[in-house]
Coordinates of C-alpha atoms in Angstrom, one line a residue:
M1 CA 90.0 -8.1 58.1
V2 CA 89.9 -8.1 54.3
V3 CA 88.5 -5.2 52.3
K4 CA 87.3 -6.1 48.8
P5 CA 87.7 -3.6 46.0
T6 CA 84.0 -3.2 45.8
Q7 CA 84.0 -2.2 49.5
A8 CA 86.8 0.3 49.2
V9 CA 86.0 4.0 49.1
A10 CA 88.3 6.6 47.5
V11 CA 88.5 9.2 50.2
Q12 CA 91.4 11.5 50.7
G13 CA 92.6 11.8 54.3
S14 CA 95.4 13.5 56.2
G15 CA 97.6 10.4 56.2
L16 CA 97.9 10.4 60.0
G17 CA 95.9 7.2 60.6
L18 CA 98.7 4.8 59.7
A19 CA 101.4 6.8 61.5
I20 CA 99.3 6.9 64.7
C21 CA 98.6 3.1 64.4
R22 CA 102.3 2.5 64.0
E23 CA 103.2 4.5 67.1
I24 CA 100.6 2.7 69.2
V25 CA 101.7 -0.8 67.9
Q26 CA 105.4 0.0 68.5
A27 CA 104.6 1.2 72.1
H28 CA 103.2 -2.2 72.7
G29 CA 106.3 -4.0 71.3
G30 CA 104.8 -4.7 67.9
A31 CA 105.4 -3.8 64.3
V32 CA 103.4 -2.7 61.3
R33 CA 104.5 -3.5 57.7
A34 CA 102.9 -3.1 54.3
E35 CA 103.1 -4.9 51.0
S36 CA 102.0 -3.6 47.6
D37 CA 102.2 -4.9 44.1
G38 CA 101.3 -1.5 42.6
K39 CA 98.2 -2.7 41.0
T40 CA 95.6 -4.1 43.4
G41 CA 96.3 -2.0 46.5
S42 CA 98.2 -2.6 49.7
I43 CA 98.1 -5.2 52.5
F44 CA 99.0 -4.0 56.0
Y45 CA 100.2 -6.4 58.6
V46 CA 100.1 -5.7 62.4
S47 CA 102.1 -7.9 64.7
L48 CA 101.9 -7.8 68.5
P49 CA 103.7 -9.9 71.1
C50 CA 101.7 -12.5 73.0
I51 CA 102.1 -12.2 76.7
V52 CA 101.0 -15.2 78.7
N53 CA 100.0 -14.6 82.3
R54 CA 100.5 -18.0 84.0
G55 CA 99.7 -16.6 87.5
R56 CA 95.9 -16.6 86.9

């Protein structure tokens, strides 16, 4: 999902959302990382392992 600057809303939060997301993703064997250039905002990447069930 991509959020354009015109869609972004300046809302102050508790900051827990990303921490909770990270815990859930890590519990499933994945990772969360972020990149920021300091000007246009941040990009968050979520990686999850792919499990193939060949028995079905």
